[in-house]
Amino acid sequence: MSNVFQDIKDRVDLRELVRYYGLDVNRGGFACCPFHNERTPSFKVYEDHFHCFGCGAHGDRISSDFGLKLFDREPATPFKPSLKQKNELNMWLFKSIKIINEYIDILEKWEKLYSPRSPVDNVDERYLESLHNKGYAEMFLESLKHGDDDEKRELYYEQRDYVRKIKERLDKLDAVSRKPHFRAV
Ligand SMILES: [Zn+2]
């Protein structure tokens, strides 16, 4: 049996295969998981693997895994989209919005405070940080606040590192800002 799948492996786009099995994959690549019962999609189909954030079903050996799993599968066990998971996501959104907001505020301050006054000025690193990072942070904040459920879930599962890094950046600032290092303007 594995030979058959070996055969179609590499030739079949996983999203197409998944659609063939009747799963409705949305724009974000999420579908309702075929391995457990659910109403909101938490089954993410990537180009070369799939992962269910609800029940943990996972395949990273391309499409063959998906076919095998489906043929092998046990009757789906009822899955309650747990309140705990929803709460965790909401808590994370709430905290992340606060963190990114604060970071954007700081970047805006820096942009004004440290913009070069003359062409011979050394460009301040904080000014550069603002130039480089503000646009992305604003876009990220926008998705945190106004993204649809899929986008928010995706941020939560795949972009937590970004928020963690910004948090670390802010924490570092707290320590530094205790020292009176701000130059007089
Ligand atoms: Zn699942």
Coordinates of N, CA, C and O and ligand atoms in Angstrom, one line a residue, residues 33-36 38 42-43 52-57, ligand 1:
C33 N -10.8 19.6 10.7 CA -10.0 18.4 10.8 C -10.7 17.1 10.5 O -11.8 16.9 11.0
P34 N -10.2 16.3 9.6 CA -10.8 15.0 9.3 C -10.6 14.0 10.4 O -11.2 12.9 10.4
F35 N -9.7 14.3 11.3 CA -9.3 13.3 12.4 C -10.0 13.5 13.7 O -9.9 12.7 14.6
H36 N -10.7 14.6 13.8 CA -11.5 14.8 15.0 C -12.7 15.7 14.6 O -12.7 16.4 13.6
E38 N -14.9 18.8 14.7 CA -14.8 20.2 15.1 C -15.6 21.1 14.1 O -15.9 20.7 13.0
S42 N -9.2 23.9 12.5 CA -7.9 24.1 13.1 C -6.8 23.2 12.5 O -5.8 22.9 13.0
F43 N -7.3 22.6 11.4 CA -6.4 21.7 10.6 C -5.7 22.5 9.5 O -6.4 22.9 8.6
C52 N -2.8 19.5 12.7 CA -4.0 19.9 13.4 C -3.7 20.5 14.8 O -3.2 19.8 15.6
F53 N -4.1 21.7 14.9 CA -3.8 22.4 16.2 C -4.8 21.9 17.3 O -4.7 22.3 18.4
G54 N -5.9 21.2 16.8 CA -6.9 20.8 17.8 C -6.5 19.4 18.4 O -6.4 19.3 19.6
C55 N -6.2 18.5 17.5 CA -6.0 17.1 18.1 C -4.5 16.7 17.9 O -4.1 15.6 18.4
G56 N -3.7 17.5 17.2 CA -2.3 17.1 17.0 C -2.0 16.2 15.9 O -0.8 15.8 15.7
A57 N -3.0 15.8 15.1 CA -2.7 15.0 13.9 C -1.7 15.7 13.1 O -1.7 16.9 12.8
Ligands
ZN1 ZN -7.7 17.3 14.5

